[in-house]
Amino acid sequence: MPQEQKRFTLGLNLADYYYDAIQCCSCHQCRWIDFNYVQQPDFSWKCPPWQYEQFDAYGAEGKNRIVADLLTGKLDWSDPKLRDIVYKDMLCGACDLGCKRNLDLERQVLLESLRATLVEKGYGPLPQHQEMTRNIEETANIYGDDQAKRGDWIPQDARPAEKASLLYFVGCRASFRDTKVSQAAARIMKAAQTDFMVMKDEPCCGSFIFATGQMEKARKLAEENIKLMRESGAETVVFTCADGYEMVKVNYPKLLGISTSDLGFEVVHLVELVDRWVKKGTLKLAGEVNMKVTYHDPCRLGRMSEPWTHWEGVRGEWGLLEPTRLFRRGLNGVYEPPRDILRAIPGIELVEMYRHHENAWCCGNAGGVKEAYPDMASWTASERLREAKAVGAQAVVTACPACEEIFREVAGDGMAVYDITDLIVRAIGK
Ligand code: SF4
Ligand code: SF4
């Protein structure tokens, strides 16, 4: 039974969130988007597994009760249903900021810690997660592809420099499958006359390992990858993948008990750089792209991307924290840069979906859900495309190859799907 007066660290120890679990007041801000932002009742939910299952256990509220009962021994970790409830969850962060609207209770780290504890006790990850885990361990990429071919995406007309202050961390998807994204990124950086380098033997960022609760393995990867990034001499590491971006910026520090500012380099997504270049005039978006589009906020570029600040202290009477803590409430994610880029492209009309910015609905391709529960993942993505259609968009634009992947899989001919780099290269005429 956890001690409420005990000194603790904001991190991944489940027992430290007993207070957060028992303080749930059943307000359901974790399921609904903020009531004052609801424009269309049909698109007012924000927790995919809760809506899919229509059962409390699958949302944050139910998981609080489960955590409280696990920590007090009323529930058994070996219950087979528990694994299903814990892993049928994208860890999308929507409940975390919903809960902090009212009570400043931690939900994301509680859910991550729940998964981590399940793994520690030998009940996770799921068998469907083993293949990708093995691939990462044996080949350093999620696909099990030949790592020697990792650089095959590099286009002749936009090759990286041997040495530069900007390191492009390409990620598994854009290195091996969605190479259109990495090639576009290279051409965009060249057009902005910005040298970039890549790692000779770029490893996997470990986002999948973290998301499935395998924290010891994730911690080892974090240590190794930070060392490589520091040794590269990069001042800035740029990503085109929201998963990798959040993994390095937020989860590496969380795993290692440091702050984002301790990493020793800046972590940015390419949309942040492009936005700066366009506003400075060093990159011109002059080519017309005539299309009515909507922008899908990837969870890990939006509400989950705020910097991590290490905190240790005590929770005292009335739940007061000493010292006071800076809460990550999801409002300072990367929301405007991609929108400003789209608005700057001639011919593009940008319309918002009903759930946007911090209230965005997840794409479904996160938290190991697509691997273990493909039907729920596809349903989640289809719901997002239904919303895009409802606001009259011809295309969904996102800034993460994982979101793009699942949207394309479920879209068929019904909706065009683009990574934002695709539209930027068209606008710069490359
Ligand atoms: S928003 Fe927080 S307090 Fe409210 S029901 Fe959800 S988990 Fe409980
Ligand atoms: S993280 Fe997302 S999917 Fe998981 S319980 Fe919270 S809102 Fe639902």
GROMACS .gro file of C-alpha atoms and ligand atoms in nm:
model
  446
    1MET     CA    1   0.000   0.000   0.000
    2PRO     CA    2   0.160   0.328  -0.106
    3GLN     CA    3   0.243   0.598   0.148
    4GLU     CA    4   0.086   0.932   0.061
    5GLN     CA    5   0.351   1.123   0.255
    6LYS     CA    6   0.632   0.932   0.093
    7ARG     CA    7   0.885   1.111  -0.123
    8PHE     CA    8   0.837   1.013  -0.487
    9THR     CA    9   0.952   1.092  -0.839
   10LEU     CA   10   0.721   1.170  -1.130
   11GLY     CA   11   0.801   0.866  -1.339
   12LEU     CA   12   0.686   0.514  -1.409
   13ASN     CA   13   0.629   0.362  -1.065
   14LEU     CA   14   0.261   0.262  -1.040
   15ALA     CA   15   0.246   0.277  -0.660
   16ASP     CA   16   0.318   0.652  -0.680
   17TYR     CA   17  -0.020   0.704  -0.852
   18TYR     CA   18  -0.249   0.553  -0.588
   19TYR     CA   19  -0.360   0.903  -0.491
   20ASP     CA   20  -0.436   0.988  -0.855
   21ALA     CA   21  -0.632   0.662  -0.892
   22ILE     CA   22  -0.855   0.706  -0.588
   23GLN     CA   23  -0.926   1.074  -0.650
   24CYS     CA   24  -1.122   1.005  -0.971
   25CYS     CA   25  -1.459   1.178  -0.930
   26SER     CA   26  -1.638   1.020  -1.229
   27CYS     CA   27  -1.669   1.352  -1.411
   28HIS     CA   28  -1.595   1.185  -1.748
   29GLN     CA   29  -1.385   1.465  -1.887
   30CYS     CA   30  -1.159   1.177  -1.992
   31ARG     CA   31  -1.423   1.053  -2.241
   32TRP     CA   32  -1.575   1.367  -2.381
   33ILE     CA   33  -1.404   1.659  -2.545
   34ASP     CA   34  -1.445   1.976  -2.342
   35PHE     CA   35  -1.816   2.044  -2.334
   36ASN     CA   36  -1.779   2.405  -2.443
   37TYR     CA   37  -1.601   2.287  -2.762
   38VAL     CA   38  -1.861   2.029  -2.866
   39GLN     CA   39  -2.004   2.132  -3.202
   40GLN     CA   40  -2.144   1.802  -3.316
   41PRO     CA   41  -2.260   1.542  -3.064
   42ASP     CA   42  -2.165   1.259  -3.299
   43PHE     CA   43  -1.801   1.368  -3.269
   44SER     CA   44  -1.778   1.455  -2.903
   45TRP     CA   45  -1.600   1.146  -2.766
   46LYS     CA   46  -1.228   1.122  -2.724
   47CYS     CA   47  -1.140   0.780  -2.578
   48PRO     CA   48  -1.149   0.521  -2.861
   49PRO     CA   49  -1.144   0.199  -2.653
   50TRP     CA   50  -1.414   0.331  -2.424
   51GLN     CA   51  -1.639   0.417  -2.717
   52TYR     CA   52  -1.557   0.091  -2.897
   53GLU     CA   53  -1.628  -0.131  -2.596
   54GLN     CA   54  -1.892   0.087  -2.427
   55PHE     CA   55  -1.769  -0.037  -2.092
   56ASP     CA   56  -1.609   0.167  -1.814
   57ALA     CA   57  -1.307  -0.058  -1.766
   58TYR     CA   58  -1.174   0.042  -2.108
   59GLY     CA   59  -1.162   0.414  -2.030
   60ALA     CA   60  -0.946   0.604  -1.782
   61GLU     CA   61  -1.210   0.608  -1.511
   62GLY     CA   62  -1.236   0.230  -1.503
   63LYS     CA   63  -0.861   0.189  -1.515
   64ASN     CA   64  -0.830   0.410  -1.206
   65ARG     CA   65  -1.055   0.173  -1.014
   66ILE     CA   66  -0.855  -0.123  -1.144
   67VAL     CA   67  -0.524   0.037  -1.041
   68ALA     CA   68  -0.656   0.113  -0.692
   69ASP     CA   69  -0.773  -0.247  -0.653
   70LEU     CA   70  -0.448  -0.391  -0.788
   71LEU     CA   71  -0.244  -0.177  -0.549
   72THR     CA   72  -0.454  -0.281  -0.252
   73GLY     CA   73  -0.455  -0.650  -0.347
   74LYS     CA   74  -0.828  -0.670  -0.424
   75LEU     CA   75  -0.757  -0.761  -0.785
   76ASP     CA   76  -0.515  -1.021  -0.910
   77TRP     CA   77  -0.252  -0.934  -1.172
   78SER     CA   78  -0.295  -1.276  -1.332
   79ASP     CA   79  -0.658  -1.214  -1.434
   80PRO     CA   80  -0.654  -1.277  -1.813
   81LYS     CA   81  -0.913  -1.002  -1.873
   82LEU     CA   82  -0.672  -0.753  -1.720
   83ARG     CA   83  -0.426  -0.787  -2.008
   84ASP     CA   84  -0.701  -0.717  -2.258
   85ILE     CA   85  -0.812  -0.404  -2.074
   86VAL     CA   86  -0.458  -0.274  -2.026
   87TYR     CA   87  -0.346  -0.329  -2.386
   88LYS     CA   88  -0.668  -0.230  -2.561
   89ASP     CA   89  -0.557   0.130  -2.522
   90MET     CA   90  -0.370   0.359  -2.760
   91LEU     CA   91  -0.216   0.560  -2.472
   92CYS     CA   92  -0.327   0.860  -2.676
   93GLY     CA   93  -0.313   1.113  -2.393
   94ALA     CA   94  -0.669   1.242  -2.441
   95CYS     CA   95  -0.781   1.141  -2.092
   96ASP     CA   96  -0.472   1.295  -1.934
   97LEU     CA   97  -0.548   1.648  -2.039
   98GLY     CA   98  -0.922   1.596  -1.985
   99CYS     CA   99  -0.860   1.495  -1.627
  100LYS     CA  100  -0.624   1.788  -1.574
  101ARG     CA  101  -0.898   2.028  -1.680
  102ASN     CA  102  -1.061   1.953  -1.347
  103LEU     CA  103  -0.825   1.795  -1.103
  104ASP     CA  104  -0.464   1.787  -1.225
  105LEU     CA  105  -0.450   1.412  -1.177
  106GLU     CA  106  -0.193   1.212  -1.373
  107ARG     CA  107  -0.348   0.971  -1.621
  108GLN     CA  108  -0.089   0.914  -1.894
  109VAL     CA  109   0.193   0.814  -1.658
  110LEU     CA  110  -0.053   0.605  -1.457
  111LEU     CA  111  -0.151   0.409  -1.769
  112GLU     CA  112   0.210   0.375  -1.882
  113SER     CA  113   0.311   0.257  -1.533
  114LEU     CA  114   0.023   0.008  -1.528
  115ARG     CA  115   0.153  -0.146  -1.849
  116ALA     CA  116   0.510  -0.143  -1.717
  117THR     CA  117   0.404  -0.326  -1.400
  118LEU     CA  118   0.210  -0.585  -1.598
  119VAL     CA  119   0.529  -0.656  -1.794
  120GLU     CA  120   0.741  -0.667  -1.475
  121LYS     CA  121   0.502  -0.927  -1.335
  122GLY     CA  122   0.536  -1.138  -1.647
  123TYR     CA  123   0.189  -1.080  -1.796
  124GLY     CA  124   0.289  -0.854  -2.082
  125PRO     CA  125   0.353  -0.769  -2.356
  126LEU     CA  126   0.097  -0.959  -2.564
  127PRO     CA  127   0.207  -1.242  -2.796
  128GLN     CA  128   0.116  -1.016  -3.091
  129HIS     CA  129   0.385  -0.771  -2.973
  130GLN     CA  130   0.663  -1.028  -2.971
  131GLU     CA  131   0.747  -1.019  -3.341
  132MET     CA  132   0.807  -0.645  -3.356
  133THR     CA  133   0.999  -0.658  -3.029
  134ARG     CA  134   1.223  -0.933  -3.166
  135ASN     CA  135   1.274  -0.738  -3.490
  136ILE     CA  136   1.390  -0.431  -3.298
  137GLU     CA  137   1.627  -0.637  -3.083
  138GLU     CA  138   1.773  -0.839  -3.368
  139THR     CA  139   1.773  -0.596  -3.660
  140ALA     CA  140   1.735  -0.250  -3.499
  141ASN     CA  141   1.418  -0.181  -3.697
  142ILE     CA  142   1.052  -0.271  -3.646
  143TYR     CA  143   1.022  -0.467  -3.970
  144GLY     CA  144   1.314  -0.709  -3.931
  145ASP     CA  145   1.455  -0.572  -4.257
  146ASP     CA  146   1.824  -0.570  -4.343
  147GLN     CA  147   1.963  -0.276  -4.146
  148ALA     CA  148   2.236  -0.233  -4.409
  149LYS     CA  149   1.960  -0.108  -4.642
  150ARG     CA  150   1.846   0.160  -4.400
  151GLY     CA  151   1.998   0.438  -4.607
  152ASP     CA  152   1.851   0.323  -4.939
  153TRP     CA  153   1.586   0.595  -4.921
  154ILE     CA  154   1.845   0.873  -4.970
  155PRO     CA  155   1.776   1.057  -5.296
  156GLN     CA  156   2.067   1.152  -5.523
  157ASP     CA  157   1.947   1.512  -5.552
  158ALA     CA  158   1.928   1.574  -5.175
  159ARG     CA  159   2.204   1.384  -5.004
  160PRO     CA  160   2.292   1.446  -4.638
  161ALA     CA  161   2.618   1.614  -4.541
  162GLU     CA  162   2.895   1.423  -4.362
  163LYS     CA  163   2.874   1.668  -4.074
  164ALA     CA  164   2.604   1.922  -3.988
  165SER     CA  165   2.452   2.078  -3.680
  166LEU     CA  166   2.113   1.935  -3.779
  167LEU     CA  167   2.064   1.559  -3.745
  168TYR     CA  168   1.766   1.404  -3.925
  169PHE     CA  169   1.644   1.101  -3.727
  170VAL     CA  170   1.450   0.928  -4.003
  171GLY     CA  171   1.273   0.651  -3.810
  172CYS     CA  172   1.187   0.297  -3.922
  173ARG     CA  173   0.875   0.376  -4.125
  174ALA     CA  174   1.029   0.655  -4.334
  175SER     CA  175   1.354   0.458  -4.376
  176PHE     CA  176   1.203   0.132  -4.497
  177ARG     CA  177   0.839   0.178  -4.605
  178ASP     CA  178   0.714   0.535  -4.630
  179THR     CA  179   1.030   0.663  -4.804
  180LYS     CA  180   0.826   0.933  -4.978
  181VAL     CA  181   0.828   1.115  -4.643
  182SER     CA  182   1.206   1.096  -4.589
  183GLN     CA  183   1.283   1.187  -4.950
  184ALA     CA  184   1.047   1.483  -4.930
  185ALA     CA  185   1.207   1.591  -4.600
  186ALA     CA  186   1.557   1.579  -4.754
  187ARG     CA  187   1.441   1.789  -5.052
  188ILE     CA  188   1.267   2.041  -4.825
  189MET     CA  189   1.584   2.086  -4.614
  190LYS     CA  190   1.794   2.129  -4.929
  191ALA     CA  191   1.545   2.384  -5.067
  192ALA     CA  192   1.581   2.576  -4.740
  193GLN     CA  193   1.960   2.558  -4.791
  194THR     CA  194   1.999   2.377  -4.463
  195ASP     CA  195   2.259   2.104  -4.435
  196PHE     CA  196   2.155   1.795  -4.244
  197MET     CA  197   2.324   1.469  -4.151
  198VAL     CA  198   2.185   1.123  -4.078
  199MET     CA  199   2.326   0.848  -3.857
  200LYS     CA  200   2.534   0.587  -4.038
  201ASP     CA  201   2.350   0.304  -3.865
  202GLU     CA  202   2.040   0.470  -3.720
  203PRO     CA  203   1.881   0.250  -3.450
  204CYS     CA  204   1.511   0.218  -3.372
  205CYS     CA  205   1.390   0.491  -3.135
  206GLY     CA  206   1.213   0.227  -2.922
  207SER     CA  207   0.873   0.394  -2.924
  208PHE     CA  208   0.697   0.057  -2.973
  209ILE     CA  209   0.900  -0.100  -2.691
  210PHE     CA  210   0.801   0.184  -2.456
  211ALA     CA  211   0.436   0.181  -2.561
  212THR     CA  212   0.406  -0.191  -2.490
  213GLY     CA  213   0.542  -0.143  -2.138
  214GLN     CA  214   0.887  -0.295  -2.183
  215MET     CA  215   1.054  -0.020  -1.985
  216GLU     CA  216   1.387  -0.184  -1.907
  217LYS     CA  217   1.451  -0.243  -2.275
  218ALA     CA  218   1.326   0.107  -2.358
  219ARG     CA  219   1.558   0.256  -2.094
  220LYS     CA  220   1.859   0.080  -2.245
  221LEU     CA  221   1.767   0.206  -2.593
  222ALA     CA  222   1.721   0.558  -2.456
  223GLU     CA  223   2.069   0.556  -2.301
  224GLU     CA  224   2.232   0.420  -2.616
  225ASN     CA  225   2.049   0.654  -2.852
  226ILE     CA  226   2.109   0.968  -2.648
  227LYS     CA  227   2.479   0.879  -2.641
  228LEU     CA  228   2.481   0.843  -3.021
  229MET     CA  229   2.294   1.168  -3.069
  230ARG     CA  230   2.533   1.355  -2.839
  231GLU     CA  231   2.839   1.199  -3.005
  232SER     CA  232   2.710   1.309  -3.346
  233GLY     CA  233   2.769   1.668  -3.234
  234ALA     CA  234   2.419   1.770  -3.344
  235GLU     CA  235   2.270   2.082  -3.190
  236THR     CA  236   1.925   1.991  -3.317
  237VAL     CA  237   1.762   1.655  -3.394
  238VAL     CA  238   1.473   1.674  -3.639
  239PHE     CA  239   1.195   1.419  -3.688
  240THR     CA  240   0.923   1.359  -3.945
  241CYS     CA  241   0.762   1.096  -3.722
  242ALA     CA  242   0.551   1.205  -3.425
  243ASP     CA  243   0.623   0.879  -3.238
  244GLY     CA  244   1.001   0.924  -3.257
  245TYR     CA  245   0.971   1.293  -3.174
  246GLU     CA  246   0.775   1.230  -2.855
  247MET     CA  247   0.986   0.928  -2.765
  248VAL     CA  248   1.311   1.126  -2.763
  249LYS     CA  249   1.173   1.456  -2.633
  250VAL     CA  250   0.945   1.321  -2.359
  251ASN     CA  251   0.992   0.951  -2.292
  252TYR     CA  252   1.372   0.933  -2.294
  253PRO     CA  253   1.389   1.194  -2.016
  254LYS     CA  254   1.096   1.025  -1.835
  255LEU     CA  255   1.277   0.689  -1.846
  256LEU     CA  256   1.608   0.833  -1.733
  257GLY     CA  257   1.489   1.069  -1.459
  258ILE     CA  258   1.606   1.385  -1.638
  259SER     CA  259   1.435   1.679  -1.811
  260THR     CA  260   1.405   1.745  -2.184
  261SER     CA  261   1.640   2.040  -2.134
  262ASP     CA  262   1.910   1.797  -2.008
  263LEU     CA  263   1.928   1.607  -2.338
  264GLY     CA  264   2.200   1.836  -2.468
  265PHE     CA  265   2.031   1.898  -2.804
  266GLU     CA  266   1.707   2.052  -2.926
  267VAL     CA  267   1.434   1.814  -3.045
  268VAL     CA  268   1.208   1.944  -3.323
  269HIS     CA  269   0.961   1.815  -3.576
  270LEU     CA  270   1.020   1.918  -3.936
  271VAL     CA  271   0.698   2.122  -3.938
  272GLU     CA  272   0.849   2.350  -3.673
  273LEU     CA  273   1.154   2.417  -3.892
  274VAL     CA  274   0.952   2.463  -4.211
  275ASP     CA  275   0.721   2.706  -4.033
  276ARG     CA  276   1.025   2.910  -3.917
  277TRP     CA  277   1.179   2.906  -4.266
  278VAL     CA  278   0.854   3.011  -4.437
  279LYS     CA  279   0.802   3.297  -4.191
  280LYS     CA  280   1.165   3.411  -4.235
  281GLY     CA  281   1.134   3.389  -4.613
  282THR     CA  282   1.408   3.129  -4.657
  283LEU     CA  283   1.161   2.875  -4.796
  284LYS     CA  284   0.898   2.976  -5.050
  285LEU     CA  285   0.575   2.783  -5.080
  286ALA     CA  286   0.477   2.921  -5.420
  287GLY     CA  287   0.332   2.622  -5.606
  288GLU     CA  288  -0.044   2.587  -5.608
  289VAL     CA  289  -0.210   2.285  -5.448
  290ASN     CA  290  -0.583   2.319  -5.505
  291MET     CA  291  -0.749   2.113  -5.238
  292LYS     CA  292  -0.982   2.142  -4.940
  293VAL     CA  293  -0.796   1.966  -4.661
  294THR     CA  294  -0.829   1.899  -4.292
  295TYR     CA  295  -0.537   1.850  -4.057
  296HIS     CA  296  -0.520   1.554  -3.819
  297ASP     CA  297  -0.314   1.633  -3.507
  298PRO     CA  298  -0.099   1.327  -3.425
  299CYS     CA  299  -0.138   1.272  -3.048
  300ARG     CA  300   0.239   1.259  -3.001
  301LEU     CA  301   0.303   1.583  -3.189
  302GLY     CA  302   0.011   1.761  -3.028
  303ARG     CA  303  -0.107   1.711  -2.671
  304MET     CA  304   0.168   1.466  -2.570
  305SER     CA  305   0.467   1.663  -2.697
  306GLU     CA  306   0.519   1.918  -2.421
  307PRO     CA  307   0.870   1.898  -2.271
  308TRP     CA  308   0.924   1.669  -1.974
  309THR     CA  309   1.039   1.829  -1.650
  310HIS     CA  310   1.189   1.605  -1.385
  311TRP     CA  311   1.014   1.638  -1.050
  312GLU     CA  312   1.063   1.478  -0.712
  313GLY     CA  313   0.891   1.571  -0.392
  314VAL     CA  314   0.617   1.488  -0.146
  315ARG     CA  315   0.239   1.480  -0.162
  316GLY     CA  316   0.105   1.613   0.162
  317GLU     CA  317  -0.227   1.698   0.318
  318TRP     CA  318  -0.515   1.773   0.076
  319GLY     CA  319  -0.300   1.629  -0.201
  320LEU     CA  320  -0.073   1.932  -0.212
  321LEU     CA  321   0.260   1.876  -0.380
  322GLU     CA  322   0.581   2.010  -0.237
  323PRO     CA  323   0.758   2.154  -0.429
  324THR     CA  324   0.485   2.265  -0.670
  325ARG     CA  325   0.492   2.087  -1.004
  326LEU     CA  326   0.466   2.217  -1.357
  327PHE     CA  327   0.178   2.017  -1.511
  328ARG     CA  328   0.177   1.906  -1.871
  329ARG     CA  329  -0.178   1.990  -1.978
  330GLY     CA  330  -0.140   1.938  -2.352
  331LEU     CA  331  -0.206   2.299  -2.452
  332ASN     CA  332   0.147   2.376  -2.569
  333GLY     CA  333   0.186   2.102  -2.827
  334VAL     CA  334   0.287   2.161  -3.189
  335TYR     CA  335  -0.050   2.274  -3.321
  336GLU     CA  336  -0.004   2.593  -3.521
  337PRO     CA  337   0.311   2.527  -3.730
  338PRO     CA  338   0.148   2.260  -3.952
  339ARG     CA  339  -0.167   2.469  -3.987
  340ASP     CA  340   0.029   2.784  -4.073
  341ILE     CA  341   0.226   2.587  -4.336
  342LEU     CA  342  -0.095   2.458  -4.495
  343ARG     CA  343  -0.248   2.807  -4.494
  344ALA     CA  344   0.067   2.941  -4.663
  345ILE     CA  345   0.037   2.700  -4.957
  346PRO     CA  346  -0.155   2.872  -5.238
  347GLY     CA  347  -0.480   2.694  -5.325
  348ILE     CA  348  -0.518   2.505  -5.001
  349GLU     CA  349  -0.836   2.558  -4.805
  350LEU     CA  350  -0.797   2.433  -4.447
  351VAL     CA  351  -1.105   2.323  -4.256
  352GLU     CA  352  -1.100   2.196  -3.899
  353MET     CA  353  -1.258   1.872  -3.787
  354TYR     CA  354  -1.486   1.888  -3.484
  355ARG     CA  355  -1.215   1.744  -3.260
  356HIS     CA  356  -0.891   1.928  -3.313
  357HIS     CA  357  -0.577   2.055  -3.138
  358GLU     CA  358  -0.565   1.898  -2.789
  359ASN     CA  359  -0.908   1.740  -2.840
  360ALA     CA  360  -0.809   1.543  -3.151
  361TRP     CA  361  -0.928   1.186  -3.188
  362CYS     CA  362  -0.642   0.933  -3.213
  363CYS     CA  363  -0.567   0.764  -3.549
  364GLY     CA  364  -0.567   0.418  -3.388
  365ASN     CA  365  -0.210   0.324  -3.482
  366ALA     CA  366  -0.049   0.361  -3.140
  367GLY     CA  367   0.025   0.178  -2.817
  368GLY     CA  368   0.063  -0.161  -2.991
  369VAL     CA  369  -0.313  -0.164  -3.062
  370LYS     CA  370  -0.285  -0.213  -3.438
  371GLU     CA  371  -0.070  -0.523  -3.383
  372ALA     CA  372  -0.293  -0.678  -3.115
  373TYR     CA  373  -0.642  -0.543  -3.190
  374PRO     CA  374  -0.645  -0.457  -3.561
  375ASP     CA  375  -1.025  -0.431  -3.580
  376MET     CA  376  -1.039  -0.166  -3.309
  377ALA     CA  377  -0.746   0.021  -3.465
  378SER     CA  378  -0.918   0.026  -3.806
  379TRP     CA  379  -1.247   0.134  -3.653
  380THR     CA  380  -1.069   0.422  -3.478
  381ALA     CA  381  -0.908   0.538  -3.803
  382SER     CA  382  -1.239   0.505  -3.991
  383GLU     CA  383  -1.408   0.721  -3.731
  384ARG     CA  384  -1.152   0.994  -3.799
  385LEU     CA  385  -1.206   0.974  -4.174
  386ARG     CA  386  -1.584   0.987  -4.118
  387GLU     CA  387  -1.525   1.310  -3.927
  388ALA     CA  388  -1.306   1.448  -4.207
  389LYS     CA  389  -1.584   1.375  -4.457
  390ALA     CA  390  -1.840   1.536  -4.230
  391VAL     CA  391  -1.657   1.871  -4.249
  392GLY     CA  392  -1.634   1.848  -4.629
  393ALA     CA  393  -1.259   1.777  -4.660
  394GLN     CA  394  -1.124   1.620  -4.979
  395ALA     CA  395  -0.809   1.507  -4.802
  396VAL     CA  396  -0.669   1.438  -4.457
  397VAL     CA  397  -0.320   1.573  -4.395
  398THR     CA  398  -0.109   1.457  -4.105
  399ALA     CA  399   0.252   1.483  -3.991
  400CYS     CA  400   0.333   1.127  -3.890
  401PRO     CA  401   0.388   0.817  -4.106
  402ALA     CA  402   0.203   0.600  -3.850
  403CYS     CA  403  -0.118   0.803  -3.882
  404GLU     CA  404  -0.076   0.815  -4.260
  405GLU     CA  405  -0.028   0.438  -4.272
  406ILE     CA  406  -0.352   0.348  -4.097
  407PHE     CA  407  -0.559   0.620  -4.266
  408ARG     CA  408  -0.446   0.492  -4.607
  409GLU     CA  409  -0.530   0.136  -4.510
  410VAL     CA  410  -0.889   0.220  -4.420
  411ALA     CA  411  -0.954   0.505  -4.665
  412GLY     CA  412  -0.983   0.304  -4.986
  413ASP     CA  413  -1.095   0.547  -5.257
  414GLY     CA  414  -1.309   0.739  -5.014
  415MET     CA  415  -1.058   0.999  -4.895
  416ALA     CA  416  -0.714   1.120  -5.001
  417VAL     CA  417  -0.448   1.099  -4.730
  418TYR     CA  418  -0.119   1.293  -4.727
  419ASP     CA  419   0.176   1.342  -4.505
  420ILE     CA  420   0.234   1.718  -4.486
  421THR     CA  421   0.581   1.679  -4.644
  422ASP     CA  422   0.407   1.561  -4.960
  423LEU     CA  423   0.220   1.891  -4.995
  424ILE     CA  424   0.524   2.100  -4.898
  425VAL     CA  425   0.741   1.947  -5.175
  426ARG     CA  426   0.466   2.016  -5.424
  427ALA     CA  427   0.450   2.378  -5.309
  428ILE     CA  428   0.827   2.423  -5.341
  429GLY     CA  429   0.819   2.256  -5.686
  430LYS     CA  430   1.046   1.959  -5.607
  431SF4     S1  431  -1.159   1.296  -1.603
  431SF4    FE1  432  -1.032   1.213  -1.436
  431SF4     S2  433  -1.156   1.239  -1.252
  431SF4    FE2  434  -1.296   1.260  -1.428
  431SF4     S3  435  -1.377   1.053  -1.462
  431SF4    FE3  436  -1.199   1.074  -1.593
  431SF4     S4  437  -1.028   0.993  -1.476
  431SF4    FE4  438  -1.195   1.032  -1.332
  432SF4     S1  439  -0.496   0.718  -2.322
  432SF4    FE1  440  -0.652   0.752  -2.481
  432SF4     S2  441  -0.721   0.547  -2.531
  432SF4    FE2  442  -0.617   0.531  -2.331
  432SF4     S3  443  -0.777   0.554  -2.175
  432SF4    FE3  444  -0.690   0.757  -2.215
  432SF4     S4  445  -0.823   0.849  -2.374
  432SF4    FE4  446  -0.862   0.628  -2.370
   0.00000   0.00000   0.00000
